[in-house]
Amino acid sequence: MKFGESHRNLEKVAMTMVTTLKPMLNDLHTYLHKAIPDTRLTIQKYADAKFEYLSYCLKVKEMDDEECTYIALQEPLYRVETGNYEYRLVLRCRQLAREKFAKMRSNVLEKLELLDQKRVQHIVTQLQRFLSACLKYDQSCVEVMEPHQNLFPIEVDLFRNNSVFERAEVGGQSAASRPYADRSDQADQDEDDNPVSKSFQE
């Protein structure tokens, strides 16, 4: 009766530990499935903004090289003679892309710093909570099972049981192998009595 009550107390202690660890698991779930994916999405947007800005920079460089080439050849360039609107438009787009790129870079740096701080502080705190909960659970289990320490170990005559199993196993093998031996003897006798087999042997 007391041993069954101890088992019920062990279940209560385990449920208390689960209740303690559940908020910790929720916090870790938020960190893994919300904070990290959000940072990855911000990094992806930053990469797109960087690619756009570098594309406009390359376009401006190509247009500058084109102007230098026409000046060296002393030939007129239609784009320049008509007001060079395309060049000014590309410059404006490059300026806007540069502002967007700088903004996304600052956002990425801030989120990476916050994520690293959470990793250092938050994970350490959760591990400390986990270790303290495990220690408390272990101590509670020891207190519950301490009155029953004289019940264990339960002595068992293993030598006697093993000898019984060995005799049963040997007997089972001999009984199992006997039908196959009888069948082989019967097959040999049938072969000797068969005249067709004798004619083939001759």
PDB file of C-alpha atoms in Angstrom:
ATOM      1  CA  MET A   1       0.000   0.000   0.000  1.00  0.00           C
ATOM      2  CA  LYS A   2       2.780   2.428   0.918  1.00  0.00           C
ATOM      3  CA  PHE A   3       4.725   1.465  -2.209  1.00  0.00           C
ATOM      4  CA  GLY A   4       1.715   2.311  -4.413  1.00  0.00           C
ATOM      5  CA  GLU A   5       1.330   5.644  -2.652  1.00  0.00           C
ATOM      6  CA  SER A   6       4.996   6.347  -3.343  1.00  0.00           C
ATOM      7  CA  HIS A   7       4.427   5.692  -7.036  1.00  0.00           C
ATOM      8  CA  ARG A   8       1.557   8.181  -7.034  1.00  0.00           C
ATOM      9  CA  ASN A   9       3.797  10.717  -5.333  1.00  0.00           C
ATOM     10  CA  LEU A  10       6.447  10.126  -8.017  1.00  0.00           C
ATOM     11  CA  GLU A  11       3.849  10.910 -10.669  1.00  0.00           C
ATOM     12  CA  LYS A  12       2.948  14.162  -8.882  1.00  0.00           C
ATOM     13  CA  VAL A  13       6.618  15.140  -8.724  1.00  0.00           C
ATOM     14  CA  ALA A  14       7.013  14.393 -12.449  1.00  0.00           C
ATOM     15  CA  MET A  15       3.960  16.510 -13.317  1.00  0.00           C
ATOM     16  CA  THR A  16       5.403  19.363 -11.263  1.00  0.00           C
ATOM     17  CA  MET A  17       8.617  19.129 -13.259  1.00  0.00           C
ATOM     18  CA  VAL A  18       6.697  19.122 -16.558  1.00  0.00           C
ATOM     19  CA  THR A  19       4.792  22.229 -15.439  1.00  0.00           C
ATOM     20  CA  THR A  20       8.098  23.925 -14.650  1.00  0.00           C
ATOM     21  CA  LEU A  21       9.699  23.005 -17.979  1.00  0.00           C
ATOM     22  CA  LYS A  22       6.741  23.899 -20.207  1.00  0.00           C
ATOM     23  CA  PRO A  23       7.342  27.715 -20.149  1.00  0.00           C
ATOM     24  CA  MET A  24      10.996  27.077 -20.916  1.00  0.00           C
ATOM     25  CA  LEU A  25      10.063  25.004 -23.962  1.00  0.00           C
ATOM     26  CA  ASN A  26       7.672  27.735 -25.113  1.00  0.00           C
ATOM     27  CA  ASP A  27      10.438  30.342 -24.861  1.00  0.00           C
ATOM     28  CA  LEU A  28      12.830  28.157 -26.819  1.00  0.00           C
ATOM     29  CA  HIS A  29      10.137  27.512 -29.426  1.00  0.00           C
ATOM     30  CA  THR A  30       9.677  31.271 -29.839  1.00  0.00           C
ATOM     31  CA  TYR A  31      13.427  31.742 -30.223  1.00  0.00           C
ATOM     32  CA  LEU A  32      13.808  28.953 -32.784  1.00  0.00           C
ATOM     33  CA  HIS A  33      10.655  29.405 -34.852  1.00  0.00           C
ATOM     34  CA  LYS A  34      10.082  33.179 -34.689  1.00  0.00           C
ATOM     35  CA  ALA A  35      13.251  35.109 -33.869  1.00  0.00           C
ATOM     36  CA  ILE A  36      15.619  33.157 -36.119  1.00  0.00           C
ATOM     37  CA  PRO A  37      13.272  32.990 -39.182  1.00  0.00           C
ATOM     38  CA  ASP A  38      12.580  36.727 -38.865  1.00  0.00           C
ATOM     39  CA  THR A  39      16.307  37.457 -38.881  1.00  0.00           C
ATOM     40  CA  ARG A  40      16.783  35.218 -41.923  1.00  0.00           C
ATOM     41  CA  LEU A  41      14.024  37.083 -43.764  1.00  0.00           C
ATOM     42  CA  THR A  42      15.657  40.418 -42.938  1.00  0.00           C
ATOM     43  CA  ILE A  43      19.008  39.145 -44.229  1.00  0.00           C
ATOM     44  CA  GLN A  44      17.349  38.034 -47.468  1.00  0.00           C
ATOM     45  CA  LYS A  45      15.782  41.482 -47.954  1.00  0.00           C
ATOM     46  CA  TYR A  46      19.165  43.048 -47.242  1.00  0.00           C
ATOM     47  CA  ALA A  47      20.779  40.870 -49.919  1.00  0.00           C
ATOM     48  CA  ASP A  48      18.122  41.898 -52.464  1.00  0.00           C
ATOM     49  CA  ALA A  49      18.653  45.583 -51.664  1.00  0.00           C
ATOM     50  CA  LYS A  50      22.414  45.177 -51.980  1.00  0.00           C
ATOM     51  CA  PHE A  51      22.062  43.463 -55.361  1.00  0.00           C
ATOM     52  CA  GLU A  52      19.781  46.258 -56.599  1.00  0.00           C
ATOM     53  CA  TYR A  53      22.185  48.970 -55.464  1.00  0.00           C
ATOM     54  CA  LEU A  54      25.185  47.269 -57.061  1.00  0.00           C
ATOM     55  CA  SER A  55      23.220  46.835 -60.291  1.00  0.00           C
ATOM     56  CA  TYR A  56      22.588  50.582 -60.524  1.00  0.00           C
ATOM     57  CA  CYS A  57      26.237  51.269 -59.724  1.00  0.00           C
ATOM     58  CA  LEU A  58      27.279  48.983 -62.570  1.00  0.00           C
ATOM     59  CA  LYS A  59      24.830  50.693 -64.936  1.00  0.00           C
ATOM     60  CA  VAL A  60      26.232  54.132 -64.072  1.00  0.00           C
ATOM     61  CA  LYS A  61      29.765  52.850 -64.652  1.00  0.00           C
ATOM     62  CA  GLU A  62      28.804  51.501 -68.075  1.00  0.00           C
ATOM     63  CA  MET A  63      27.217  54.796 -69.080  1.00  0.00           C
ATOM     64  CA  ASP A  64      30.267  56.747 -67.904  1.00  0.00           C
ATOM     65  CA  ASP A  65      32.553  54.480 -69.919  1.00  0.00           C
ATOM     66  CA  GLU A  66      30.332  54.933 -72.951  1.00  0.00           C
ATOM     67  CA  GLU A  67      30.592  58.734 -72.676  1.00  0.00           C
ATOM     68  CA  CYS A  68      34.362  58.549 -72.320  1.00  0.00           C
ATOM     69  CA  THR A  69      34.594  56.364 -75.402  1.00  0.00           C
ATOM     70  CA  TYR A  70      32.561  58.778 -77.543  1.00  0.00           C
ATOM     71  CA  ILE A  71      34.556  61.749 -76.274  1.00  0.00           C
ATOM     72  CA  ALA A  72      37.802  59.974 -77.169  1.00  0.00           C
ATOM     73  CA  LEU A  73      36.475  59.274 -80.654  1.00  0.00           C
ATOM     74  CA  GLN A  74      35.164  62.859 -80.898  1.00  0.00           C
ATOM     75  CA  GLU A  75      31.753  61.611 -81.896  1.00  0.00           C
ATOM     76  CA  PRO A  76      28.397  62.869 -80.609  1.00  0.00           C
ATOM     77  CA  LEU A  77      26.349  60.707 -78.269  1.00  0.00           C
ATOM     78  CA  TYR A  78      22.622  60.907 -78.841  1.00  0.00           C
ATOM     79  CA  ARG A  79      21.800  60.338 -75.170  1.00  0.00           C
ATOM     80  CA  VAL A  80      23.963  63.306 -74.108  1.00  0.00           C
ATOM     81  CA  GLU A  81      22.746  65.601 -76.854  1.00  0.00           C
ATOM     82  CA  THR A  82      19.093  64.978 -75.946  1.00  0.00           C
ATOM     83  CA  GLY A  83      19.495  65.983 -72.307  1.00  0.00           C
ATOM     84  CA  ASN A  84      20.969  62.797 -70.825  1.00  0.00           C
ATOM     85  CA  TYR A  85      17.684  61.992 -69.044  1.00  0.00           C
ATOM     86  CA  GLU A  86      18.424  58.278 -68.860  1.00  0.00           C
ATOM     87  CA  TYR A  87      21.693  58.928 -67.031  1.00  0.00           C
ATOM     88  CA  ARG A  88      20.021  61.258 -64.532  1.00  0.00           C
ATOM     89  CA  LEU A  89      17.238  58.714 -63.975  1.00  0.00           C
ATOM     90  CA  VAL A  90      19.752  55.974 -63.248  1.00  0.00           C
ATOM     91  CA  LEU A  91      21.583  58.270 -60.836  1.00  0.00           C
ATOM     92  CA  ARG A  92      18.324  58.956 -58.996  1.00  0.00           C
ATOM     93  CA  CYS A  93      17.513  55.251 -58.797  1.00  0.00           C
ATOM     94  CA  ARG A  94      21.007  54.555 -57.503  1.00  0.00           C
ATOM     95  CA  GLN A  95      20.563  57.143 -54.764  1.00  0.00           C
ATOM     96  CA  LEU A  96      17.252  55.613 -53.660  1.00  0.00           C
ATOM     97  CA  ALA A  97      18.729  52.103 -53.755  1.00  0.00           C
ATOM     98  CA  ARG A  98      21.689  53.290 -51.690  1.00  0.00           C
ATOM     99  CA  GLU A  99      19.388  54.693 -48.987  1.00  0.00           C
ATOM    100  CA  LYS A 100      17.378  51.487 -48.926  1.00  0.00           C
ATOM    101  CA  PHE A 101      20.566  49.408 -48.777  1.00  0.00           C
ATOM    102  CA  ALA A 102      21.939  51.450 -45.856  1.00  0.00           C
ATOM    103  CA  LYS A 103      18.657  51.124 -43.964  1.00  0.00           C
ATOM    104  CA  MET A 104      18.489  47.362 -44.467  1.00  0.00           C
ATOM    105  CA  ARG A 105      22.117  46.983 -43.407  1.00  0.00           C
ATOM    106  CA  SER A 106      21.470  48.779 -40.116  1.00  0.00           C
ATOM    107  CA  ASN A 107      18.386  46.605 -39.520  1.00  0.00           C
ATOM    108  CA  VAL A 108      20.364  43.438 -40.138  1.00  0.00           C
ATOM    109  CA  LEU A 109      23.133  44.501 -37.771  1.00  0.00           C
ATOM    110  CA  GLU A 110      20.627  45.343 -35.033  1.00  0.00           C
ATOM    111  CA  LYS A 111      18.752  42.051 -35.378  1.00  0.00           C
ATOM    112  CA  LEU A 112      21.938  40.014 -35.430  1.00  0.00           C
ATOM    113  CA  GLU A 113      23.123  41.753 -32.284  1.00  0.00           C
ATOM    114  CA  LEU A 114      19.807  41.149 -30.534  1.00  0.00           C
ATOM    115  CA  LEU A 115      19.778  37.527 -31.642  1.00  0.00           C
ATOM    116  CA  ASP A 116      23.272  36.996 -30.303  1.00  0.00           C
ATOM    117  CA  GLN A 117      22.323  38.592 -26.978  1.00  0.00           C
ATOM    118  CA  LYS A 118      19.306  36.313 -26.694  1.00  0.00           C
ATOM    119  CA  ARG A 119      21.463  33.324 -27.490  1.00  0.00           C
ATOM    120  CA  VAL A 120      23.982  34.198 -24.796  1.00  0.00           C
ATOM    121  CA  GLN A 121      21.614  35.331 -22.045  1.00  0.00           C
ATOM    122  CA  HIS A 122      18.365  33.530 -22.809  1.00  0.00           C
ATOM    123  CA  ILE A 123      19.852  30.099 -23.457  1.00  0.00           C
ATOM    124  CA  VAL A 124      21.998  30.254 -20.336  1.00  0.00           C
ATOM    125  CA  THR A 125      18.985  31.219 -18.227  1.00  0.00           C
ATOM    126  CA  GLN A 126      16.877  28.416 -19.665  1.00  0.00           C
ATOM    127  CA  LEU A 127      19.629  25.857 -19.068  1.00  0.00           C
ATOM    128  CA  GLN A 128      19.923  27.002 -15.462  1.00  0.00           C
ATOM    129  CA  ARG A 129      16.160  26.588 -15.038  1.00  0.00           C
ATOM    130  CA  PHE A 130      16.357  23.140 -16.593  1.00  0.00           C
ATOM    131  CA  LEU A 131      19.195  22.023 -14.315  1.00  0.00           C
ATOM    132  CA  SER A 132      17.475  23.357 -11.207  1.00  0.00           C
ATOM    133  CA  ALA A 133      14.223  21.591 -12.172  1.00  0.00           C
ATOM    134  CA  CYS A 134      16.083  18.305 -12.738  1.00  0.00           C
ATOM    135  CA  LEU A 135      17.892  18.654  -9.415  1.00  0.00           C
ATOM    136  CA  LYS A 136      14.642  19.341  -7.583  1.00  0.00           C
ATOM    137  CA  TYR A 137      12.980  16.374  -9.292  1.00  0.00           C
ATOM    138  CA  ASP A 138      15.854  14.077  -8.359  1.00  0.00           C
ATOM    139  CA  GLN A 139      15.800  15.191  -4.727  1.00  0.00           C
ATOM    140  CA  SER A 140      12.031  14.737  -4.533  1.00  0.00           C
ATOM    141  CA  CYS A 141      12.295  11.230  -5.984  1.00  0.00           C
ATOM    142  CA  VAL A 142      14.950  10.330  -3.425  1.00  0.00           C
ATOM    143  CA  GLU A 143      12.759  11.626  -0.594  1.00  0.00           C
ATOM    144  CA  VAL A 144       9.768   9.640  -1.854  1.00  0.00           C
ATOM    145  CA  MET A 145      11.676   6.367  -2.299  1.00  0.00           C
ATOM    146  CA  GLU A 146      13.835   6.668   0.822  1.00  0.00           C
ATOM    147  CA  PRO A 147      11.336   4.879   3.155  1.00  0.00           C
ATOM    148  CA  HIS A 148      11.373   1.880   0.783  1.00  0.00           C
ATOM    149  CA  GLN A 149      15.107   1.481   0.470  1.00  0.00           C
ATOM    150  CA  ASN A 150      15.021  -1.823   2.371  1.00  0.00           C
ATOM    151  CA  LEU A 151      12.861  -3.389  -0.354  1.00  0.00           C
ATOM    152  CA  PHE A 152      15.717  -3.379  -2.846  1.00  0.00           C
ATOM    153  CA  PRO A 153      17.578  -5.313  -4.059  1.00  0.00           C
ATOM    154  CA  ILE A 154      15.193  -8.267  -4.348  1.00  0.00           C
ATOM    155  CA  GLU A 155      17.190 -11.495  -4.096  1.00  0.00           C
ATOM    156  CA  VAL A 156      16.618 -14.070  -6.829  1.00  0.00           C
ATOM    157  CA  ASP A 157      18.189 -17.529  -7.082  1.00  0.00           C
ATOM    158  CA  LEU A 158      19.500 -17.087 -10.598  1.00  0.00           C
ATOM    159  CA  PHE A 159      21.722 -20.181 -10.559  1.00  0.00           C
ATOM    160  CA  ARG A 160      18.822 -22.474  -9.846  1.00  0.00           C
ATOM    161  CA  ASN A 161      16.602 -20.852 -12.429  1.00  0.00           C
ATOM    162  CA  ASN A 162      19.312 -20.992 -15.058  1.00  0.00           C
ATOM    163  CA  SER A 163      19.893 -24.698 -14.479  1.00  0.00           C
ATOM    164  CA  VAL A 164      16.174 -25.367 -14.910  1.00  0.00           C
ATOM    165  CA  PHE A 165      16.142 -23.350 -18.146  1.00  0.00           C
ATOM    166  CA  GLU A 166      19.201 -25.164 -19.446  1.00  0.00           C
ATOM    167  CA  ARG A 167      17.614 -28.592 -18.809  1.00  0.00           C
ATOM    168  CA  ALA A 168      14.429 -27.473 -20.518  1.00  0.00           C
ATOM    169  CA  GLU A 169      16.404 -26.102 -23.446  1.00  0.00           C
ATOM    170  CA  VAL A 170      18.435 -29.309 -23.859  1.00  0.00           C
ATOM    171  CA  GLY A 171      15.296 -31.414 -23.631  1.00  0.00           C
ATOM    172  CA  GLY A 172      13.541 -29.207 -26.178  1.00  0.00           C
ATOM    173  CA  GLN A 173      16.420 -29.491 -28.622  1.00  0.00           C
ATOM    174  CA  SER A 174      16.551 -33.288 -28.362  1.00  0.00           C
ATOM    175  CA  ALA A 175      12.798 -33.558 -28.753  1.00  0.00           C
ATOM    176  CA  ALA A 176      12.821 -31.138 -31.662  1.00  0.00           C
ATOM    177  CA  SER A 177      15.660 -32.885 -33.457  1.00  0.00           C
ATOM    178  CA  ARG A 178      14.236 -36.416 -33.009  1.00  0.00           C
ATOM    179  CA  PRO A 179      11.524 -36.150 -35.724  1.00  0.00           C
ATOM    180  CA  TYR A 180      14.078 -35.045 -38.318  1.00  0.00           C
ATOM    181  CA  ALA A 181      16.281 -38.037 -37.525  1.00  0.00           C
ATOM    182  CA  ASP A 182      13.306 -40.394 -37.772  1.00  0.00           C
ATOM    183  CA  ARG A 183      12.343 -38.853 -41.117  1.00  0.00           C
ATOM    184  CA  SER A 184      15.846 -39.333 -42.533  1.00  0.00           C
ATOM    185  CA  ASP A 185      15.892 -42.994 -41.479  1.00  0.00           C
ATOM    186  CA  GLN A 186      12.486 -43.557 -43.050  1.00  0.00           C
ATOM    187  CA  ALA A 187      13.628 -41.900 -46.285  1.00  0.00           C
ATOM    188  CA  ASP A 188      16.688 -44.185 -46.486  1.00  0.00           C
ATOM    189  CA  GLN A 189      14.542 -47.252 -45.938  1.00  0.00           C
ATOM    190  CA  ASP A 190      12.070 -46.203 -48.661  1.00  0.00           C
ATOM    191  CA  GLU A 191      14.923 -45.642 -51.078  1.00  0.00           C
ATOM    192  CA  ASP A 192      16.279 -49.135 -50.443  1.00  0.00           C
ATOM    193  CA  ASP A 193      12.871 -50.711 -51.022  1.00  0.00           C
ATOM    194  CA  ASN A 194      12.254 -48.807 -54.272  1.00  0.00           C
ATOM    195  CA  PRO A 195      13.206 -51.022 -57.322  1.00  0.00           C
ATOM    196  CA  VAL A 196      13.508 -47.998 -59.634  1.00  0.00           C
ATOM    197  CA  SER A 197      16.240 -46.478 -57.494  1.00  0.00           C
ATOM    198  CA  LYS A 198      18.050 -49.841 -57.386  1.00  0.00           C
ATOM    199  CA  SER A 199      18.015 -50.096 -61.202  1.00  0.00           C
ATOM    200  CA  PHE A 200      19.507 -46.576 -61.509  1.00  0.00           C
ATOM    201  CA  GLN A 201      22.204 -47.477 -59.006  1.00  0.00           C
ATOM    202  CA  GLU A 202      23.126 -50.620 -60.966  1.00  0.00           C
TER     203      GLU A 202
END
